[in-house]
XYZ file of C-alpha atoms in Angstrom:
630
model
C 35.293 -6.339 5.081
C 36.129 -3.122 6.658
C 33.934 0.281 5.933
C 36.721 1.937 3.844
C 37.124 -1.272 1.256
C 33.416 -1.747 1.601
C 33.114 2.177 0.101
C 35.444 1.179 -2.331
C 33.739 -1.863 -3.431
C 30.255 0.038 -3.651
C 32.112 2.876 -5.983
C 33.599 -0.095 -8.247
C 29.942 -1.823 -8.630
C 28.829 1.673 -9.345
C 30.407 1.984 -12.587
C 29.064 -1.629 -14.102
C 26.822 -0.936 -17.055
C 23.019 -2.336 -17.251
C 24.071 -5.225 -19.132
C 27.302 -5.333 -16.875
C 24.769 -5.826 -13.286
C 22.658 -8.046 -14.855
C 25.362 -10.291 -15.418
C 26.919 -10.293 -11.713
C 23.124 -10.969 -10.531
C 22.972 -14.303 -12.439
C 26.834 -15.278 -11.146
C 25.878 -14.441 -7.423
C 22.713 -16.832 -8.106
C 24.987 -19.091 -9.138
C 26.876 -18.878 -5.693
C 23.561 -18.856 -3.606
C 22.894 -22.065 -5.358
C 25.756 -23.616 -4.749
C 26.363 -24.079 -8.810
C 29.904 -22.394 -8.318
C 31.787 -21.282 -5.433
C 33.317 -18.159 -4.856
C 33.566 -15.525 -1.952
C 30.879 -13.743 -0.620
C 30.820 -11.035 2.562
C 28.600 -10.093 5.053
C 26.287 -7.496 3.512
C 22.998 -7.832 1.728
C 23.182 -5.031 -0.935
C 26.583 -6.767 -2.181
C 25.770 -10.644 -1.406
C 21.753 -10.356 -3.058
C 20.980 -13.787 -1.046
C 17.295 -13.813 -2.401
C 18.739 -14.135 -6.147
C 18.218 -17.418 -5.363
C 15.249 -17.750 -5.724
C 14.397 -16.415 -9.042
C 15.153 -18.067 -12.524
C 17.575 -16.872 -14.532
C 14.850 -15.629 -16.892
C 13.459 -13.886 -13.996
C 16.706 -11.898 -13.689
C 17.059 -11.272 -17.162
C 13.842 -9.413 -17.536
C 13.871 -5.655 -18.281
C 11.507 -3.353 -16.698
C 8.956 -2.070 -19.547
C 9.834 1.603 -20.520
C 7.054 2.983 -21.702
C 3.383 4.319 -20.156
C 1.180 2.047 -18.236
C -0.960 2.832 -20.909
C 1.255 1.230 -23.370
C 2.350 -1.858 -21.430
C -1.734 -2.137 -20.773
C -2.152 -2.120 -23.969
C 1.338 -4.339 -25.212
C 0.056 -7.251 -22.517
C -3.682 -7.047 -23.920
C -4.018 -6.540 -27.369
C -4.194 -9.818 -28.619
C -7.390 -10.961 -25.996
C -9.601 -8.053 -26.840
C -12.260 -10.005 -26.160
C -11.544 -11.679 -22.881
C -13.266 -9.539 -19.724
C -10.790 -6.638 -18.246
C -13.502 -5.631 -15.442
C -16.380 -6.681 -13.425
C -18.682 -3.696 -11.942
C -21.566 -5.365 -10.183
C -22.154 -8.145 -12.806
C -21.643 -5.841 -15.889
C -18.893 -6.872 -18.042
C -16.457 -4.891 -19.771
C -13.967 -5.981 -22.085
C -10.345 -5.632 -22.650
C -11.643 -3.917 -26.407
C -14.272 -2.041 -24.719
C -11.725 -0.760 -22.090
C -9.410 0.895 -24.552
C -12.346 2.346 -26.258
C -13.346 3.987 -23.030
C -10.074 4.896 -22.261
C -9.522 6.431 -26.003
C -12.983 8.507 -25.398
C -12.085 9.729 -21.903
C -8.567 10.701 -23.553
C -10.512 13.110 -25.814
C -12.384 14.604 -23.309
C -9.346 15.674 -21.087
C -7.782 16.888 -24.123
C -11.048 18.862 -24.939
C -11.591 20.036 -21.602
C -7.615 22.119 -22.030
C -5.736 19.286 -20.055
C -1.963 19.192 -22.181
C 0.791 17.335 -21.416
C 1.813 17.354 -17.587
C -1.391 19.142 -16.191
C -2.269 17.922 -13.118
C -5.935 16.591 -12.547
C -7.460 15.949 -9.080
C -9.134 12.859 -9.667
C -11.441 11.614 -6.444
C -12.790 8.739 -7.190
C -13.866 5.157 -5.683
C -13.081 1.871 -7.824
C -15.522 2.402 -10.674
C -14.835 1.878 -14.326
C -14.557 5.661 -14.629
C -11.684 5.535 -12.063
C -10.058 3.246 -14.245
C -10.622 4.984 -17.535
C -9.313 8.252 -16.320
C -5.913 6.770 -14.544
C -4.790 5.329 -18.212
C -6.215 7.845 -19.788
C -3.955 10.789 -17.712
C -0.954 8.058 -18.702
C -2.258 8.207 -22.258
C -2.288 11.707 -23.155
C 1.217 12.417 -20.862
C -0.793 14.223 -18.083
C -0.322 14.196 -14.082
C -3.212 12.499 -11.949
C -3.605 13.747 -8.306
C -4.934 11.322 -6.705
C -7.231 12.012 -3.575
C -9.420 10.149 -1.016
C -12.824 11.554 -1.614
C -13.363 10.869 1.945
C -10.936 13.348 2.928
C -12.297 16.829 4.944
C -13.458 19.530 2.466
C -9.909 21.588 3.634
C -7.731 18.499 2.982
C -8.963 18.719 -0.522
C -8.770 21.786 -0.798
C -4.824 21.995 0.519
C -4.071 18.892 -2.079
C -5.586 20.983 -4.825
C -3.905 24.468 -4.133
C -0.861 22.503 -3.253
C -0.492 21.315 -6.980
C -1.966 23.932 -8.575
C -4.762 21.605 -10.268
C -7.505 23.528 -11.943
C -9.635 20.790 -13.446
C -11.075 18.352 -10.658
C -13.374 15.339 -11.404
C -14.934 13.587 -8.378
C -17.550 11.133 -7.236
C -20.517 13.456 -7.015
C -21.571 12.583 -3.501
C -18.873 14.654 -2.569
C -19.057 17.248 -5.089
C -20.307 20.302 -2.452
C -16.447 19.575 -0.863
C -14.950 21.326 -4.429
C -18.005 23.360 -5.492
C -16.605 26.718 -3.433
C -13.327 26.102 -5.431
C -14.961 26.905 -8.474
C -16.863 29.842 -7.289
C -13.327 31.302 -6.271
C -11.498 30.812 -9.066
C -9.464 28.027 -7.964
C -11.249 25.407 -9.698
C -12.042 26.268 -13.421
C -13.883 22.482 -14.087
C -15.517 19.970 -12.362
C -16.924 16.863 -13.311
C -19.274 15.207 -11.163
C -19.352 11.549 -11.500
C -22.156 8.885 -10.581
C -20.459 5.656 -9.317
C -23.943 4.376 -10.953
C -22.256 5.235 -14.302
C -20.959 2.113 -15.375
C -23.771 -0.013 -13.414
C -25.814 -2.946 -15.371
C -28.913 -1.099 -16.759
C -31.533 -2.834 -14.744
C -29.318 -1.891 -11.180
C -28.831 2.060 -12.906
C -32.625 2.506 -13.170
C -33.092 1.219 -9.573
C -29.970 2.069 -8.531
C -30.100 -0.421 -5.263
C -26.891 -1.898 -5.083
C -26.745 -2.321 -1.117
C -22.825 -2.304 -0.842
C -22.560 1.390 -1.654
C -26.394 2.428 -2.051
C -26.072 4.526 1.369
C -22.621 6.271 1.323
C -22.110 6.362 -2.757
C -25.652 7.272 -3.569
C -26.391 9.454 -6.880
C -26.488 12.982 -5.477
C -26.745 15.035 -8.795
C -30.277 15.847 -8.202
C -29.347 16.906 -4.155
C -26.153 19.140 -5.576
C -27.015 21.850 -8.005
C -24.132 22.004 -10.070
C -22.834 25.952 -10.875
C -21.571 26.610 -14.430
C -18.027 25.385 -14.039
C -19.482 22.048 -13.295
C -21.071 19.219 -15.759
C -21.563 15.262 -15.496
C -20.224 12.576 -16.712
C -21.961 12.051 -19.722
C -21.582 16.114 -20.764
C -18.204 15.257 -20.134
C -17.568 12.395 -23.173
C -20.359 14.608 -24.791
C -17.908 17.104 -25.119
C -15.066 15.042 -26.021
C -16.590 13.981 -29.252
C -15.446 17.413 -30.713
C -12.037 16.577 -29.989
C -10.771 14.707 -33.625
C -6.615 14.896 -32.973
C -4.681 12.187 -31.533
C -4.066 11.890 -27.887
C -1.121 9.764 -27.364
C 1.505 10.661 -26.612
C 5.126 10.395 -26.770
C 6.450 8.588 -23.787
C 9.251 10.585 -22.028
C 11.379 8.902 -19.440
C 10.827 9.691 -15.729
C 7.401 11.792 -16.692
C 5.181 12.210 -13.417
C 2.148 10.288 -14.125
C 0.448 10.096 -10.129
C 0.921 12.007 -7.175
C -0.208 10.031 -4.201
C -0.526 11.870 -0.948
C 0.892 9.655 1.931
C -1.307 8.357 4.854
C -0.497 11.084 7.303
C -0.599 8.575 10.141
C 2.911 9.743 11.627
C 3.307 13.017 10.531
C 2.149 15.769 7.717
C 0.623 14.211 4.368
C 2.936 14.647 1.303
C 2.556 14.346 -2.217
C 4.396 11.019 -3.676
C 5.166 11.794 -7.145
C 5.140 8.539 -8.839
C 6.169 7.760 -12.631
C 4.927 5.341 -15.315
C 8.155 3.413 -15.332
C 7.277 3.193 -10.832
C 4.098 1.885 -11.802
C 5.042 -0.218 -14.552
C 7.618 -2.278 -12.715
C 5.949 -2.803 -9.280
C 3.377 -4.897 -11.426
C 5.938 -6.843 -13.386
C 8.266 -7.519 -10.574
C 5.376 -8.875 -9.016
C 4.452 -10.801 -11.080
C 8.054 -12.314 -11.459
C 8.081 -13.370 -7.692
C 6.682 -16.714 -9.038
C 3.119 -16.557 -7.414
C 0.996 -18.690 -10.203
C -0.743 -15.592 -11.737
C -2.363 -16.410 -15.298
C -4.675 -14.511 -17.435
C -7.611 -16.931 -16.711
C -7.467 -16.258 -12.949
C -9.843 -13.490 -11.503
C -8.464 -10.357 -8.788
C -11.016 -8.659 -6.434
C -9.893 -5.259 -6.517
C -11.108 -3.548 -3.024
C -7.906 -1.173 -2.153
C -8.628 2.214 -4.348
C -6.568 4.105 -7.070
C -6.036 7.199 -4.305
C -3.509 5.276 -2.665
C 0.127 3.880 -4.162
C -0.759 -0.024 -3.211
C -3.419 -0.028 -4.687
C -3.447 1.919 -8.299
C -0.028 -0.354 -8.749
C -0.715 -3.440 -7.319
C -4.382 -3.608 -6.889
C -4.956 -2.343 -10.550
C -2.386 -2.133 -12.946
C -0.817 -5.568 -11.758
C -3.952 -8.030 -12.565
C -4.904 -5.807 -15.654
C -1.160 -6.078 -16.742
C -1.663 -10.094 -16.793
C -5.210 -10.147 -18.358
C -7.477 -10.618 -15.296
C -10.552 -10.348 -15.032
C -10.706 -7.363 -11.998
C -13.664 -7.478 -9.921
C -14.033 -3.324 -8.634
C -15.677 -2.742 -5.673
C -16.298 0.903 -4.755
C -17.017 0.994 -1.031
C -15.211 -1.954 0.875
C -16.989 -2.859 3.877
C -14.238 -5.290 6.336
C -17.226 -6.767 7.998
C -18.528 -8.139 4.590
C -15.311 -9.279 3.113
C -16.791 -12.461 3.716
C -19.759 -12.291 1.291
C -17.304 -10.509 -1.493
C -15.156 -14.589 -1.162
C -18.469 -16.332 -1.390
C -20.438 -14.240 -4.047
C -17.090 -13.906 -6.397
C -14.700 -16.901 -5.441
C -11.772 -15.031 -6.318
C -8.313 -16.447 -6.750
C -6.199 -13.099 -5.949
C -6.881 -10.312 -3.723
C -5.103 -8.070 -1.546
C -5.781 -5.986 1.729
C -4.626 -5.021 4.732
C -3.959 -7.389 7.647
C -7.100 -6.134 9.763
C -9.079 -7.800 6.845
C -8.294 -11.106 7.574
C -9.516 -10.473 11.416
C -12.359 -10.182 10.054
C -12.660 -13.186 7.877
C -11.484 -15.933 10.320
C -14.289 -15.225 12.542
C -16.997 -14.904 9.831
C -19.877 -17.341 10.308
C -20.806 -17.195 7.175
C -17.869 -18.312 6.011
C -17.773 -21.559 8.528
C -18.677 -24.505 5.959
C -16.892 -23.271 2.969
C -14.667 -24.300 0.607
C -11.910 -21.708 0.161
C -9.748 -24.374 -2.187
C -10.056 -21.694 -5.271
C -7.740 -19.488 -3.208
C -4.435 -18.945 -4.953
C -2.724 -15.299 -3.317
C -4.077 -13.994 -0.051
C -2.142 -11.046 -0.041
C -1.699 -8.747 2.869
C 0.305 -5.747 3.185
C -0.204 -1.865 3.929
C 0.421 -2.432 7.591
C 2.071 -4.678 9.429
C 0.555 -7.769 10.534
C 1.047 -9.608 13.956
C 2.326 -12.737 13.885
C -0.281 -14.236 16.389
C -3.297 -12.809 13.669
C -1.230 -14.714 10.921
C -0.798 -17.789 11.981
C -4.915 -17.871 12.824
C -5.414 -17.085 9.248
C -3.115 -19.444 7.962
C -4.792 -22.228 10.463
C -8.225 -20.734 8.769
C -6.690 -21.117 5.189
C -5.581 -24.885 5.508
C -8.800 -25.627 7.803
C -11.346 -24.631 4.655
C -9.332 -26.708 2.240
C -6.520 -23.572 1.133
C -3.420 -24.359 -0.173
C -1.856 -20.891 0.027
C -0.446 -19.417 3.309
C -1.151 -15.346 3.490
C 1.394 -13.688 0.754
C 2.759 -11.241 2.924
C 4.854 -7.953 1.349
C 6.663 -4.754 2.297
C 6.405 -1.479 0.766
C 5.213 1.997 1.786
C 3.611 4.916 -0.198
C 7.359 6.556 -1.324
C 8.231 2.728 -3.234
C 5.148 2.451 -5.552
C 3.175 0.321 -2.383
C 5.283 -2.872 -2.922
C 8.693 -4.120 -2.727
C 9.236 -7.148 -1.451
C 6.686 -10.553 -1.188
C 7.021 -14.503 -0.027
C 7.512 -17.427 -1.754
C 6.668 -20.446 -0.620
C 10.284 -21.593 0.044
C 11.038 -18.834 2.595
C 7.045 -17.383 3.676
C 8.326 -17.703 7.275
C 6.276 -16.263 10.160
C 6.892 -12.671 11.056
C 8.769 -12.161 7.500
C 7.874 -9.375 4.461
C 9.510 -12.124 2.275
C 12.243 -11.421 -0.042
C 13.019 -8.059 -2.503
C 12.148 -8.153 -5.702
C 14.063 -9.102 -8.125
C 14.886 -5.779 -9.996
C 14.920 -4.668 -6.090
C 17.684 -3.904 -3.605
C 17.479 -3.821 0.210
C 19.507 -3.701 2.860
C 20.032 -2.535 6.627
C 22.004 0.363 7.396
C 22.795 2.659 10.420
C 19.865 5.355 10.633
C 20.382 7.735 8.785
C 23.633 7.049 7.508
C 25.189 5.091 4.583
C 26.947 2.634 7.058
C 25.840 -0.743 5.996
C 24.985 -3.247 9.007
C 25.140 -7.395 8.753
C 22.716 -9.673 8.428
C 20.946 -10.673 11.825
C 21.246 -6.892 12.557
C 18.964 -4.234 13.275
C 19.238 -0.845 11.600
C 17.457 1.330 8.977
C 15.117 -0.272 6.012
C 16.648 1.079 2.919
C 15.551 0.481 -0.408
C 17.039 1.016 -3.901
C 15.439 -0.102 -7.197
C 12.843 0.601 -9.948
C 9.837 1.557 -7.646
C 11.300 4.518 -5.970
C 9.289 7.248 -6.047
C 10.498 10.410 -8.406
C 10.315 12.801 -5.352
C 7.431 14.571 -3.207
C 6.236 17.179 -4.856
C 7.624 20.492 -4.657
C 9.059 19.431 -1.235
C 12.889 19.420 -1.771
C 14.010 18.988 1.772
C 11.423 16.597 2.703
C 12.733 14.701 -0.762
C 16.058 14.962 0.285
C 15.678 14.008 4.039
C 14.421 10.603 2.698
C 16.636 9.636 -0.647
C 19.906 9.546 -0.438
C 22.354 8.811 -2.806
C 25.121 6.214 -1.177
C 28.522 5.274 -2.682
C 27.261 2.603 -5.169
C 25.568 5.473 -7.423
C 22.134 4.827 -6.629
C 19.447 6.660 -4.896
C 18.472 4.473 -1.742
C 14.775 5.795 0.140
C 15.343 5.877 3.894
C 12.701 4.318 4.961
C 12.235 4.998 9.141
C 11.856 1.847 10.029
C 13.999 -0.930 11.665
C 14.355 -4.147 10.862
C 17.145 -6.696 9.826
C 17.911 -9.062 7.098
C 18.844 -12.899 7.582
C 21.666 -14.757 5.609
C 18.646 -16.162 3.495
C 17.366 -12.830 2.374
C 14.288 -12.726 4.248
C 13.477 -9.436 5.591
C 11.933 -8.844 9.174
C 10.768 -5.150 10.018
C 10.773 -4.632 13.861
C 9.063 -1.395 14.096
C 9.022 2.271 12.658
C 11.648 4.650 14.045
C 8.743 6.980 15.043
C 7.092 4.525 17.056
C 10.530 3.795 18.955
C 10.292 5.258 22.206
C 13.094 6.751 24.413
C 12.747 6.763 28.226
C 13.965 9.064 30.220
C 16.877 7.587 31.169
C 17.827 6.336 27.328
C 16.283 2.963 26.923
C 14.804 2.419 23.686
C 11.567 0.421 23.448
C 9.733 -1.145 20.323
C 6.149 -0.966 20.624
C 6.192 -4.107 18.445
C 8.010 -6.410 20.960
C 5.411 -5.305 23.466
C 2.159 -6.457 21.118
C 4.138 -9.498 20.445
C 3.947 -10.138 24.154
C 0.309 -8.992 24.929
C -0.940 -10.285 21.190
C 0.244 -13.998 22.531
C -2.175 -14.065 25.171
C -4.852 -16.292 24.065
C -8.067 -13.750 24.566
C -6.750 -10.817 22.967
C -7.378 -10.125 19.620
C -5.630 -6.951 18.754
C -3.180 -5.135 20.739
C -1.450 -1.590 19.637
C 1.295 0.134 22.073
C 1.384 4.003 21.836
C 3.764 6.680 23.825
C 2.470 8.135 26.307
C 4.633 11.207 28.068
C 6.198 10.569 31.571
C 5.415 13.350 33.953
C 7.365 12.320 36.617
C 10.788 13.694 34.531
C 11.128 16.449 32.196
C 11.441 13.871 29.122
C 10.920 11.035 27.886
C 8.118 8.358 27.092
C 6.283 5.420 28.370
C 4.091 2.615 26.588
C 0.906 2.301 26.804
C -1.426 -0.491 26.084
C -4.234 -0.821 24.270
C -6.285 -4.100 23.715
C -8.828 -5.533 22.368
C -10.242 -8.881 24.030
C -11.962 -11.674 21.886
C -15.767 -11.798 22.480
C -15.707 -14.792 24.802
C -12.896 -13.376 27.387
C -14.734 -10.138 27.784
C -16.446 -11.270 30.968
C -12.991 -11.664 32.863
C -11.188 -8.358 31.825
C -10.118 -8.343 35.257
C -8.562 -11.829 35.930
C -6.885 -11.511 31.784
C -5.542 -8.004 33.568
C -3.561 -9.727 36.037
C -2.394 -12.476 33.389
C -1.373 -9.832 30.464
C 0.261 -7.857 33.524
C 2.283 -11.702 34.591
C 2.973 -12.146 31.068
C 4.930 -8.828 30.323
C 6.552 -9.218 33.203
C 8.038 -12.493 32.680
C 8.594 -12.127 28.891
C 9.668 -8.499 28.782
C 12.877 -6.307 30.279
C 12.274 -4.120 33.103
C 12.241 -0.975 31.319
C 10.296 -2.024 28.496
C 7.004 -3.063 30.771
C 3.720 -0.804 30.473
C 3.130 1.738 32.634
C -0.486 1.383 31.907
C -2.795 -0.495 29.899
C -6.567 0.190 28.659
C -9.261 -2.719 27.085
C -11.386 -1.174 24.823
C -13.995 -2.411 21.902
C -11.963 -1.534 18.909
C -9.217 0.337 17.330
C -9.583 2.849 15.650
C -8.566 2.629 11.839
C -7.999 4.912 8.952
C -10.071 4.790 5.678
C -8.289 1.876 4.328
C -8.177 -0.153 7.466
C -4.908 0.753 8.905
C -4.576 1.001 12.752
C -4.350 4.925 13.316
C -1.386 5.368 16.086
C -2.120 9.029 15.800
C -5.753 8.655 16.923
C -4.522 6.653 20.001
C -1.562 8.769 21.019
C -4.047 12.106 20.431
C -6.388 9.958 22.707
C -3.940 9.703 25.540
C -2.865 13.328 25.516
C -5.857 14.421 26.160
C -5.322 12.625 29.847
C -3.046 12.764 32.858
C 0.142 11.579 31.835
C 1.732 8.682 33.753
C 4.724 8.747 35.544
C 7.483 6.228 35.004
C 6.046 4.509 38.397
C 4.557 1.526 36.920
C 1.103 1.983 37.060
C -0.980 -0.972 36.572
C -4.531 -0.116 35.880
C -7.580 -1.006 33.386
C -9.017 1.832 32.387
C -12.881 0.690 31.156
């Protein structure tokens, strides 16, 4: 089909009704499954090859329109007395839970927060965390959510950015706000002890070794000023407040503003909605993965990022887990979290699981009670999955790592494997209420399947906008012919006939030599990361000072314990290897072993850190140079 009919296709579909697109979804499963025939064409957005794999029920599911308080409560209220969360062996009910939530309500609303406020909430996974998220989605108010871990002037930007007056944090951090307060900035803060919610016999100790050290109780170390109180002040306080707090739900209300990871370019604030959070949970849920209310979820990413308030919380809770919270993840103990909890669901980021299939620890054990290793944040190298699938089936595992796509601007998540199509190298398939396709970057020119283009991704989890950030809103969702707002996501990939997505790289990480080739960093650590003694490998820019533009790639790699005696003769192998495997122009100009890489606060590998790194040194000219720096 040519572009012009293809437009005119698009602007047809765009006029179907709800009812009207459900309908065509179940009659192109029908095709996919070979139950009729009829024609299809070469484009993703039009064909939907993935319907395929979802039931007709599946497809015939509405997203919930209400608050994630509501569907919380709609999914829950008839097991009250089943377990909602775990805090270091203290249990707390799904009844208990909406009392706490009810309570914290009352205290927002008694502390002046009203409808669409914004709150800087700062918090690690603790039960407070939790209570204030559905709380803020109770009472119709805005949460800005923020990595406590952040610099004192990060905070400080996310807080003047939004205007937030009233800032509760984890009060090991509490000296990072206090001078807001004394300004004027700030008119309340609330301090809050991740020993809160502990079991009473860990609070009067208050030893827990996981988070003793960084997450310690530093009330008596900060002297709170007069705009400041605790916790328990806090619900104190609330008890005064005898109206009711719920309110009514408004479509397309802000409910979160995540701030993105920063990791290629300026941090913005993701303004996400109840309905965003409400339907990355169902939808994944709906991708068939055998999630049931008995099962258990270990909850390690936080609320201050989109994967994880969606996915790592709302989605278990949604079903009826039981959610294990653990405030301060530690990668080089994920180990003792799977033996000490057994649980059946989890997710993470792919540097996780390099952890895990070298643990010791974990050697003898039977990891049979493992339903959904899920993985997804980053992307993860094909050579690292297919060890921890090997580790998987070797300690008795049925599952394969659940691998997914999404990014900060799409709720975390949108896309996931089943097992019919979890192929290596894949994201999976889109969800079901969830459209994606490959187009020219940057434009609205739709590309076949096999072919390489622009991510783009249209559906129920799109973000609402960043906030107060028009052009960077606009420079990212676009609306395209079909009458739908499509994100732009920056990064290449391409889509086979089966639906199965495959991202190739970010556009910011494509590099473009002087003389116009492109290069993929990715293909390069594909290369390098098949070597058997490397264990990591990341491929930055580097400029090329032997012509007035342009960039080269750079290596850098991490060897496996055992090879690090013969750095030198691995040199000369990595350096046959590329050669062979990789074009001319794409070969690196220099390449660097070190120990580690360096990561952000939730375990991403930090390009920026790496290509700040190499700035700070001679620059290498196009001249292959073929060196090991030590």
């Amino acid at each position: 089909m040519n572009k012009e009919d293809l437009i005119k296709l698009k602007e047809k579909l765009s006029k179907l009704s709800d009812l009207e697109e459900k309908e065509r979804d179940l009659y192109l499963r029908k095709l996919h499954t070979s139950e009729i025939q009829g024609p299809l064409i070469d484009c993703a957005s039009i064909d939907k090859p993935w319907l395929k794999y979802y039931t007709a029920d599946q497809i015939k599911t509405d997203m919930p329109k209400m608050s994630a308080y509501s569907y919380l409560y709609q999914q829950n209220s008839k097991y009250l007395g089943r377990t909602a969360l775990s805090y270091y062996g203290k249990k707390i009910t799904f009844d208990e839970l909406f009392s706490k939530i009810e309570e914290t309500a009352k205290s927002l609303k008694a502390m002046g927060v009203k409808e669409n406020d914004i709150v800087t909430i700062s918090m690690p996974n603790t039960p407070e965390a939790v209570y204030l998220f559905y709380a803020m989605s109770k009472i119709g108010a805005i949460a800005n959510m923020v990595d406590p871990r952040t610099s004192a002037e990060g905070i400080h930007k996310y807080i003047e950015e939004t205007k937030s007056d009233k800032v509760i944090i984890v009060d090991s951090y509490y000296n990072k706000v206090k001078l807001l307060s004394e300004n004027g900035t700030v008119n309340k803060i609330i301090a809050v002890s991740p020993a809160e919610s502990l079991p009473l016999g860990l609070r009067l100790g208050y030893k827990v070794k996981d988070f003793i050290e960084s997450l310690k109780d530093s009330s008596k170390k900060n002297k709170f000023n007069k705009h400041t109180m605790n916790w328990k002040q806090f619900i104190i306080n609330g008890k005064t407040y005898t109206s009711k707090t719920e309110t009514e739900f408004i479509p397309n209300r802000p409910l979160v503003i995540e701030h993105t990871g920063g990791t290629t370019g300026d941090p913005k604030g993701v303004v996400l909605s109840n309905e965003n959070i409400n339907a990355v949970a169902l939808q994944s849920v709906l991708t068939g993965i055998d999630m049931q209310r008995e099962h258990n979820w270990l909850d390690i990413m936080p609320t201050f990022i989109a994967y994880g308030v969606g996915m790592g919380l709302h989605l278990p809770l949604t079903i009826g887990m039981e959610t294990i919270l653990i405030p301060q993840f530690d990668p080089q103990k994920f180990d003792e979290l799977l033996i000490k909890y057994k649980p059946i669901h989890m997710i993470g980021v792919p540097s996780y699981w390099g952890t895990i299939i070298k643990s010791k620890k974990l050697a003898k054990k039977d990891l049979s009670y493992i339903i959904a290793p899920t993985v997804g944040g980053d992307a993860m190298d094909m050579t690292l999955e297919q060890q921890a699938n090997t580790f998987l089936k070797e300690h008795n595992c049925s599952s394969k790592i659940v691998k997914g796509y999404g990014m900060t601007e799409v709720t975390g998540g949108v896309s996931g494997t089943v097992d019919e199509n979890n192929e290596i190298g894949s994201v999976g398939i889109p969800f079901v209420k969830t459209t994606i396709s490959v187009f020219e970057p940057g434009s609205e020119n739709e590309l076949g399947y096999n072919k390489d283009g622009e991510i783009c991704i249209t559906g129920p989890n799109i973000m609402l906008g960043y906030y107060e950030n028009e052009e960077a809103t606009n420079a990212i969702l676009k609306r395209h012919a079909d009458g739908k707002l499509w994100i732009h996501t920056g990064d290449i990939g391409h889509i086979k006939e089966n639906g199965s997505i495959f991202i190739v790289d970010r556009i910011k990480r494509m590099m473009i030599r002087y003389d116009g080739f492109k290069i993929f960093p990715s293909l390069i650590e594909s290369v390098i990361g098949s070597h058997k003694a490397v264990e990591a490998c990341k491929v930055v820019a580097i400029a090329d000072s032997g012509h007035r533009q342009g960039k080269l790639p750079k290596a850098h790699i991490v060897l496996k314990d055992d090879f690090k005696p013969y750095q030198e003769q691995i040199m000369l192998e990595i350096q046959e290897l590329c050669a062979t495997q990789l074009p001319e122009y794409a070969q690196p100009v220099d390449y660097k072993f070190r120990n580690s890489l360096p990561l952000t606060p939730i375990g991403k590998i930090d390009y920026l850190a790496l290509e700040n790194e190499d700035s700070n040194i001679n620059n290498i000219s196009s001249e292959r140079v073929l060196t090991m720096r030590r």
